[in-house]
Amino acid sequence: MPKSRDALKVLVVDDDPFQLEVIADTLKALGFRDITQASSGDQALQAIKGGAAYDLMLSDLHMPGMDGFQFLAAVAQGGFSGSLIIVSGQTSDVLHSAALVAKLRRFTVLGSIPKPVDKAVLSQMVANLG
């Protein structure tokens, strides 16, 4: 039996504190309750290595230090089995490329969303979760 949305564990990765808050608030409005926020790829990897099995991850692409592509490569090596949504202010071409790379790395990609995150678009992407 699938978990209900309020039981799903979600990880949001974005270096912009405002975007982190907006995405978390949008997820809460959609019924998600267990939301972890990480402001860098390194911080997110620590959360994952801490043993938390996330059902859904939303990741920015453009971050200082470890960018989204490097972060996703590291997560893939760790055997992440949840779903992924790519969030970015990059062009639609970059979003499309990132989604293709993620699929090649065996991620379950629900889609990619440009910033600012639109609640209706996010709602459609997570419709089959929980």
PDB file of N, CA and C in Angstrom, residues 52-125:
ATOM      1  N   ALA A  52      18.525   8.403   6.115  1.00  0.00           N
ATOM      2  CA  ALA A  52      17.148   8.738   5.757  1.00  0.00           C
ATOM      3  C   ALA A  52      16.864   8.244   4.337  1.00  0.00           C
ATOM      4  N   ALA A  53      15.797   7.488   4.181  1.00  0.00           N
ATOM      5  CA  ALA A  53      15.398   7.005   2.858  1.00  0.00           C
ATOM      6  C   ALA A  53      14.327   7.952   2.323  1.00  0.00           C
ATOM      7  N   TYR A  54      14.735   8.869   1.470  1.00  0.00           N
ATOM      8  CA  TYR A  54      13.803   9.859   0.937  1.00  0.00           C
ATOM      9  C   TYR A  54      12.986   9.266  -0.202  1.00  0.00           C
ATOM     10  N   ASP A  55      11.697   9.588  -0.193  1.00  0.00           N
ATOM     11  CA  ASP A  55      10.792   9.123  -1.245  1.00  0.00           C
ATOM     12  C   ASP A  55      10.819  10.059  -2.445  1.00  0.00           C
ATOM     13  N   LEU A  56      11.134  11.331  -2.181  1.00  0.00           N
ATOM     14  CA  LEU A  56      11.131  12.357  -3.222  1.00  0.00           C
ATOM     15  C   LEU A  56      12.242  13.347  -2.946  1.00  0.00           C
ATOM     16  N   MET A  57      12.932  13.744  -4.005  1.00  0.00           N
ATOM     17  CA  MET A  57      13.976  14.759  -3.881  1.00  0.00           C
ATOM     18  C   MET A  57      13.753  15.817  -4.955  1.00  0.00           C
ATOM     19  N   LEU A  58      13.824  17.073  -4.543  1.00  0.00           N
ATOM     20  CA  LEU A  58      13.782  18.185  -5.483  1.00  0.00           C
ATOM     21  C   LEU A  58      15.137  18.854  -5.417  1.00  0.00           C
ATOM     22  N   SER A  59      15.822  18.961  -6.530  1.00  0.00           N
ATOM     23  CA  SER A  59      17.170  19.506  -6.525  1.00  0.00           C
ATOM     24  C   SER A  59      17.351  20.616  -7.544  1.00  0.00           C
ATOM     25  N   ASP A  60      18.015  21.669  -7.077  1.00  0.00           N
ATOM     26  CA  ASP A  60      18.445  22.758  -7.955  1.00  0.00           C
ATOM     27  C   ASP A  60      19.640  22.247  -8.766  1.00  0.00           C
ATOM     28  N   LEU A  61      19.921  22.888  -9.888  1.00  0.00           N
ATOM     29  CA  LEU A  61      21.087  22.516 -10.689  1.00  0.00           C
ATOM     30  C   LEU A  61      22.273  23.429 -10.433  1.00  0.00           C
ATOM     31  N   HIS A  62      21.991  24.728 -10.300  1.00  0.00           N
ATOM     32  CA  HIS A  62      23.072  25.710 -10.204  1.00  0.00           C
ATOM     33  C   HIS A  62      23.343  26.035  -8.738  1.00  0.00           C
ATOM     34  N   MET A  63      24.370  25.386  -8.181  1.00  0.00           N
ATOM     35  CA  MET A  63      24.731  25.621  -6.786  1.00  0.00           C
ATOM     36  C   MET A  63      26.249  25.775  -6.704  1.00  0.00           C
ATOM     37  N   PRO A  64      26.731  26.620  -5.806  1.00  0.00           N
ATOM     38  CA  PRO A  64      28.182  26.757  -5.643  1.00  0.00           C
ATOM     39  C   PRO A  64      28.777  25.483  -5.061  1.00  0.00           C
ATOM     40  N   GLY A  65      30.048  25.269  -5.308  1.00  0.00           N
ATOM     41  CA  GLY A  65      30.704  24.067  -4.791  1.00  0.00           C
ATOM     42  C   GLY A  65      30.346  22.889  -5.666  1.00  0.00           C
ATOM     43  N   MET A  66      29.427  22.073  -5.201  1.00  0.00           N
ATOM     44  CA  MET A  66      28.972  20.908  -5.951  1.00  0.00           C
ATOM     45  C   MET A  66      27.693  21.288  -6.693  1.00  0.00           C
ATOM     46  N   ASP A  67      27.749  21.314  -8.031  1.00  0.00           N
ATOM     47  CA  ASP A  67      26.530  21.687  -8.760  1.00  0.00           C
ATOM     48  C   ASP A  67      25.560  20.508  -8.806  1.00  0.00           C
ATOM     49  N   GLY A  68      24.389  20.754  -9.361  1.00  0.00           N
ATOM     50  CA  GLY A  68      23.345  19.744  -9.382  1.00  0.00           C
ATOM     51  C   GLY A  68      23.733  18.469 -10.109  1.00  0.00           C
ATOM     52  N   PHE A  69      24.496  18.607 -11.209  1.00  0.00           N
ATOM     53  CA  PHE A  69      24.913  17.425 -11.960  1.00  0.00           C
ATOM     54  C   PHE A  69      25.860  16.562 -11.120  1.00  0.00           C
ATOM     55  N   GLN A  70      26.826  17.208 -10.442  1.00  0.00           N
ATOM     56  CA  GLN A  70      27.758  16.473  -9.575  1.00  0.00           C
ATOM     57  C   GLN A  70      27.012  15.840  -8.407  1.00  0.00           C
ATOM     58  N   PHE A  71      26.071  16.587  -7.853  1.00  0.00           N
ATOM     59  CA  PHE A  71      25.286  16.079  -6.730  1.00  0.00           C
ATOM     60  C   PHE A  71      24.492  14.837  -7.145  1.00  0.00           C
ATOM     61  N   LEU A  72      23.818  14.913  -8.292  1.00  0.00           N
ATOM     62  CA  LEU A  72      23.021  13.771  -8.757  1.00  0.00           C
ATOM     63  C   LEU A  72      23.905  12.559  -9.036  1.00  0.00           C
ATOM     64  N   ALA A  73      25.113  12.786  -9.554  1.00  0.00           N
ATOM     65  CA  ALA A  73      26.042  11.679  -9.794  1.00  0.00           C
ATOM     66  C   ALA A  73      26.393  10.992  -8.470  1.00  0.00           C
ATOM     67  N   ALA A  74      26.665  11.786  -7.441  1.00  0.00           N
ATOM     68  CA  ALA A  74      27.016  11.243  -6.123  1.00  0.00           C
ATOM     69  C   ALA A  74      25.827  10.490  -5.512  1.00  0.00           C
ATOM     70  N   VAL A  75      24.632  11.049  -5.670  1.00  0.00           N
ATOM     71  CA  VAL A  75      23.429  10.408  -5.129  1.00  0.00           C
ATOM     72  C   VAL A  75      23.162   9.086  -5.850  1.00  0.00           C
ATOM     73  N   ALA A  76      23.358   9.071  -7.161  1.00  0.00           N
ATOM     74  CA  ALA A  76      23.140   7.855  -7.942  1.00  0.00           C
ATOM     75  C   ALA A  76      24.081   6.748  -7.476  1.00  0.00           C
ATOM     76  N   GLN A  77      25.320   7.101  -7.176  1.00  0.00           N
ATOM     77  CA  GLN A  77      26.286   6.106  -6.703  1.00  0.00           C
ATOM     78  C   GLN A  77      25.864   5.533  -5.359  1.00  0.00           C
ATOM     79  N   GLY A  78      25.126   6.337  -4.589  1.00  0.00           N
ATOM     80  CA  GLY A  78      24.661   5.881  -3.287  1.00  0.00           C
ATOM     81  C   GLY A  78      23.409   5.025  -3.358  1.00  0.00           C
ATOM     82  N   GLY A  79      22.871   4.842  -4.567  1.00  0.00           N
ATOM     83  CA  GLY A  79      21.718   3.966  -4.753  1.00  0.00           C
ATOM     84  C   GLY A  79      20.378   4.584  -4.368  1.00  0.00           C
ATOM     85  N   PHE A  80      20.235   5.881  -4.541  1.00  0.00           N
ATOM     86  CA  PHE A  80      18.972   6.558  -4.235  1.00  0.00           C
ATOM     87  C   PHE A  80      17.837   5.910  -5.025  1.00  0.00           C
ATOM     88  N   SER A  81      16.742   5.574  -4.353  1.00  0.00           N
ATOM     89  CA  SER A  81      15.655   4.867  -5.036  1.00  0.00           C
ATOM     90  C   SER A  81      14.354   5.658  -5.092  1.00  0.00           C
ATOM     91  N   GLY A  82      14.369   6.880  -4.591  1.00  0.00           N
ATOM     92  CA  GLY A  82      13.158   7.692  -4.618  1.00  0.00           C
ATOM     93  C   GLY A  82      12.960   8.378  -5.960  1.00  0.00           C
ATOM     94  N   SER A  83      11.983   9.263  -5.999  1.00  0.00           N
ATOM     95  CA  SER A  83      11.689  10.015  -7.217  1.00  0.00           C
ATOM     96  C   SER A  83      12.420  11.355  -7.182  1.00  0.00           C
ATOM     97  N   LEU A  84      12.632  11.930  -8.357  1.00  0.00           N
ATOM     98  CA  LEU A  84      13.390  13.171  -8.487  1.00  0.00           C
ATOM     99  C   LEU A  84      12.621  14.202  -9.305  1.00  0.00           C
ATOM    100  N   ILE A  85      12.649  15.443  -8.819  1.00  0.00           N
ATOM    101  CA  ILE A  85      12.171  16.586  -9.604  1.00  0.00           C
ATOM    102  C   ILE A  85      13.323  17.582  -9.653  1.00  0.00           C
ATOM    103  N   ILE A  86      13.667  18.022 -10.838  1.00  0.00           N
ATOM    104  CA  ILE A  86      14.744  18.997 -11.011  1.00  0.00           C
ATOM    105  C   ILE A  86      14.121  20.385 -11.026  1.00  0.00           C
ATOM    106  N   VAL A  87      14.686  21.278 -10.199  1.00  0.00           N
ATOM    107  CA  VAL A  87      14.182  22.647 -10.083  1.00  0.00           C
ATOM    108  C   VAL A  87      15.322  23.582 -10.456  1.00  0.00           C
ATOM    109  N   SER A  88      15.082  24.502 -11.383  1.00  0.00           N
ATOM    110  CA  SER A  88      16.182  25.378 -11.774  1.00  0.00           C
ATOM    111  C   SER A  88      15.710  26.643 -12.466  1.00  0.00           C
ATOM    112  N   GLY A  89      16.545  27.647 -12.369  1.00  0.00           N
ATOM    113  CA  GLY A  89      16.313  28.889 -13.095  1.00  0.00           C
ATOM    114  C   GLY A  89      16.985  28.845 -14.461  1.00  0.00           C
ATOM    115  N   GLN A  90      17.577  27.710 -14.808  1.00  0.00           N
ATOM    116  CA  GLN A  90      18.256  27.555 -16.092  1.00  0.00           C
ATOM    117  C   GLN A  90      17.237  27.477 -17.240  1.00  0.00           C
ATOM    118  N   THR A  91      17.729  27.495 -18.454  1.00  0.00           N
ATOM    119  CA  THR A  91      16.852  27.433 -19.630  1.00  0.00           C
ATOM    120  C   THR A  91      16.187  26.060 -19.726  1.00  0.00           C
ATOM    121  N   SER A  92      15.122  25.993 -20.513  1.00  0.00           N
ATOM    122  CA  SER A  92      14.411  24.716 -20.677  1.00  0.00           C
ATOM    123  C   SER A  92      15.322  23.663 -21.292  1.00  0.00           C
ATOM    124  N   ASP A  93      16.279  24.074 -22.150  1.00  0.00           N
ATOM    125  CA  ASP A  93      17.234  23.118 -22.727  1.00  0.00           C
ATOM    126  C   ASP A  93      18.083  22.468 -21.643  1.00  0.00           C
ATOM    127  N   VAL A  94      18.548  23.273 -20.687  1.00  0.00           N
ATOM    128  CA  VAL A  94      19.371  22.752 -19.594  1.00  0.00           C
ATOM    129  C   VAL A  94      18.533  21.820 -18.720  1.00  0.00           C
ATOM    130  N   LEU A  95      17.284  22.223 -18.438  1.00  0.00           N
ATOM    131  CA  LEU A  95      16.396  21.373 -17.640  1.00  0.00           C
ATOM    132  C   LEU A  95      16.169  20.031 -18.332  1.00  0.00           C
ATOM    133  N   HIS A  96      15.944  20.081 -19.632  1.00  0.00           N
ATOM    134  CA  HIS A  96      15.711  18.856 -20.408  1.00  0.00           C
ATOM    135  C   HIS A  96      16.951  17.960 -20.371  1.00  0.00           C
ATOM    136  N   SER A  97      18.124  18.554 -20.564  1.00  0.00           N
ATOM    137  CA  SER A  97      19.374  17.786 -20.529  1.00  0.00           C
ATOM    138  C   SER A  97      19.589  17.153 -19.162  1.00  0.00           C
ATOM    139  N   ALA A  98      19.317  17.919 -18.113  1.00  0.00           N
ATOM    140  CA  ALA A  98      19.489  17.399 -16.751  1.00  0.00           C
ATOM    141  C   ALA A  98      18.566  16.216 -16.504  1.00  0.00           C
ATOM    142  N   ALA A  99      17.338  16.308 -16.987  1.00  0.00           N
ATOM    143  CA  ALA A  99      16.383  15.208 -16.820  1.00  0.00           C
ATOM    144  C   ALA A  99      16.871  13.960 -17.564  1.00  0.00           C
ATOM    145  N   LEU A 100      17.430  14.145 -18.760  1.00  0.00           N
ATOM    146  CA  LEU A 100      17.956  13.009 -19.530  1.00  0.00           C
ATOM    147  C   LEU A 100      19.124  12.356 -18.794  1.00  0.00           C
ATOM    148  N   VAL A 101      20.043  13.182 -18.285  1.00  0.00           N
ATOM    149  CA  VAL A 101      21.196  12.661 -17.543  1.00  0.00           C
ATOM    150  C   VAL A 101      20.710  11.885 -16.316  1.00  0.00           C
ATOM    151  N   ALA A 102      19.726  12.441 -15.608  1.00  0.00           N
ATOM    152  CA  ALA A 102      19.192  11.778 -14.415  1.00  0.00           C
ATOM    153  C   ALA A 102      18.559  10.432 -14.779  1.00  0.00           C
ATOM    154  N   LYS A 103      17.843  10.385 -15.899  1.00  0.00           N
ATOM    155  CA  LYS A 103      17.226   9.124 -16.328  1.00  0.00           C
ATOM    156  C   LYS A 103      18.297   8.088 -16.676  1.00  0.00           C
ATOM    157  N   LEU A 104      19.380   8.550 -17.303  1.00  0.00           N
ATOM    158  CA  LEU A 104      20.477   7.642 -17.624  1.00  0.00           C
ATOM    159  C   LEU A 104      21.120   7.095 -16.358  1.00  0.00           C
ATOM    160  N   ARG A 105      21.060   7.865 -15.290  1.00  0.00           N
ATOM    161  CA  ARG A 105      21.615   7.429 -13.997  1.00  0.00           C
ATOM    162  C   ARG A 105      20.583   6.619 -13.201  1.00  0.00           C
ATOM    163  N   ARG A 106      19.510   6.233 -13.856  1.00  0.00           N
ATOM    164  CA  ARG A 106      18.474   5.376 -13.280  1.00  0.00           C
ATOM    165  C   ARG A 106      17.593   6.058 -12.229  1.00  0.00           C
ATOM    166  N   PHE A 107      17.515   7.366 -12.268  1.00  0.00           N
ATOM    167  CA  PHE A 107      16.588   8.069 -11.381  1.00  0.00           C
ATOM    168  C   PHE A 107      15.174   7.933 -11.935  1.00  0.00           C
ATOM    169  N   THR A 108      14.194   7.930 -11.047  1.00  0.00           N
ATOM    170  CA  THR A 108      12.794   8.019 -11.450  1.00  0.00           C
ATOM    171  C   THR A 108      12.499   9.510 -11.514  1.00  0.00           C
ATOM    172  N   VAL A 109      12.563  10.071 -12.713  1.00  0.00           N
ATOM    173  CA  VAL A 109      12.410  11.516 -12.885  1.00  0.00           C
ATOM    174  C   VAL A 109      10.936  11.854 -13.114  1.00  0.00           C
ATOM    175  N   LEU A 110      10.375  12.626 -12.190  1.00  0.00           N
ATOM    176  CA  LEU A 110       8.977  13.042 -12.342  1.00  0.00           C
ATOM    177  C   LEU A 110       8.867  14.238 -13.279  1.00  0.00           C
ATOM    178  N   GLY A 111       9.963  14.989 -13.429  1.00  0.00           N
ATOM    179  CA  GLY A 111       9.965  16.131 -14.323  1.00  0.00           C
ATOM    180  C   GLY A 111      10.928  17.199 -13.871  1.00  0.00           C
ATOM    181  N   SER A 112      10.881  18.331 -14.567  1.00  0.00           N
ATOM    182  CA  SER A 112      11.709  19.474 -14.198  1.00  0.00           C
ATOM    183  C   SER A 112      10.818  20.711 -14.183  1.00  0.00           C
ATOM    184  N   ILE A 113      11.108  21.576 -13.214  1.00  0.00           N
ATOM    185  CA  ILE A 113      10.290  22.774 -13.017  1.00  0.00           C
ATOM    186  C   ILE A 113      11.184  24.001 -13.023  1.00  0.00           C
ATOM    187  N   PRO A 114      10.819  25.015 -13.820  1.00  0.00           N
ATOM    188  CA  PRO A 114      11.576  26.261 -13.757  1.00  0.00           C
ATOM    189  C   PRO A 114      11.222  27.039 -12.494  1.00  0.00           C
ATOM    190  N   LYS A 115      12.161  27.858 -12.046  1.00  0.00           N
ATOM    191  CA  LYS A 115      11.879  28.741 -10.904  1.00  0.00           C
ATOM    192  C   LYS A 115      11.209  29.998 -11.430  1.00  0.00           C
ATOM    193  N   PRO A 116      10.343  30.613 -10.677  1.00  0.00           N
ATOM    194  CA  PRO A 116       9.832  30.152  -9.386  1.00  0.00           C
ATOM    195  C   PRO A 116       8.886  28.970  -9.573  1.00  0.00           C
ATOM    196  N   VAL A 117       8.867  28.074  -8.585  1.00  0.00           N
ATOM    197  CA  VAL A 117       8.066  26.855  -8.655  1.00  0.00           C
ATOM    198  C   VAL A 117       6.581  27.202  -8.662  1.00  0.00           C
ATOM    199  N   ASP A 118       5.886  26.654  -9.630  1.00  0.00           N
ATOM    200  CA  ASP A 118       4.445  26.861  -9.763  1.00  0.00           C
ATOM    201  C   ASP A 118       3.730  25.713  -9.032  1.00  0.00           C
ATOM    202  N   LYS A 119       2.852  26.059  -8.103  1.00  0.00           N
ATOM    203  CA  LYS A 119       2.164  25.053  -7.288  1.00  0.00           C
ATOM    204  C   LYS A 119       1.383  24.062  -8.143  1.00  0.00           C
ATOM    205  N   ALA A 120       0.684  24.545  -9.165  1.00  0.00           N
ATOM    206  CA  ALA A 120      -0.125  23.667 -10.013  1.00  0.00           C
ATOM    207  C   ALA A 120       0.754  22.663 -10.763  1.00  0.00           C
ATOM    208  N   VAL A 121       1.896  23.123 -11.269  1.00  0.00           N
ATOM    209  CA  VAL A 121       2.814  22.239 -11.997  1.00  0.00           C
ATOM    210  C   VAL A 121       3.392  21.196 -11.040  1.00  0.00           C
ATOM    211  N   LEU A 122       3.813  21.649  -9.855  1.00  0.00           N
ATOM    212  CA  LEU A 122       4.361  20.720  -8.864  1.00  0.00           C
ATOM    213  C   LEU A 122       3.288  19.707  -8.441  1.00  0.00           C
ATOM    214  N   SER A 123       2.084  20.159  -8.268  1.00  0.00           N
ATOM    215  CA  SER A 123       0.976  19.293  -7.875  1.00  0.00           C
ATOM    216  C   SER A 123       0.775  18.175  -8.898  1.00  0.00           C
ATOM    217  N   GLN A 124       0.850  18.529 -10.182  1.00  0.00           N
ATOM    218  CA  GLN A 124       0.691  17.520 -11.250  1.00  0.00           C
ATOM    219  C   GLN A 124       1.815  16.496 -11.196  1.00  0.00           C
ATOM    220  N   MET A 125       3.047  16.968 -10.944  1.00  0.00           N
ATOM    221  CA  MET A 125       4.196  16.063 -10.933  1.00  0.00           C
ATOM    222  C   MET A 125       4.138  15.069  -9.789  1.00  0.00           C
TER     223      MET A 125
END
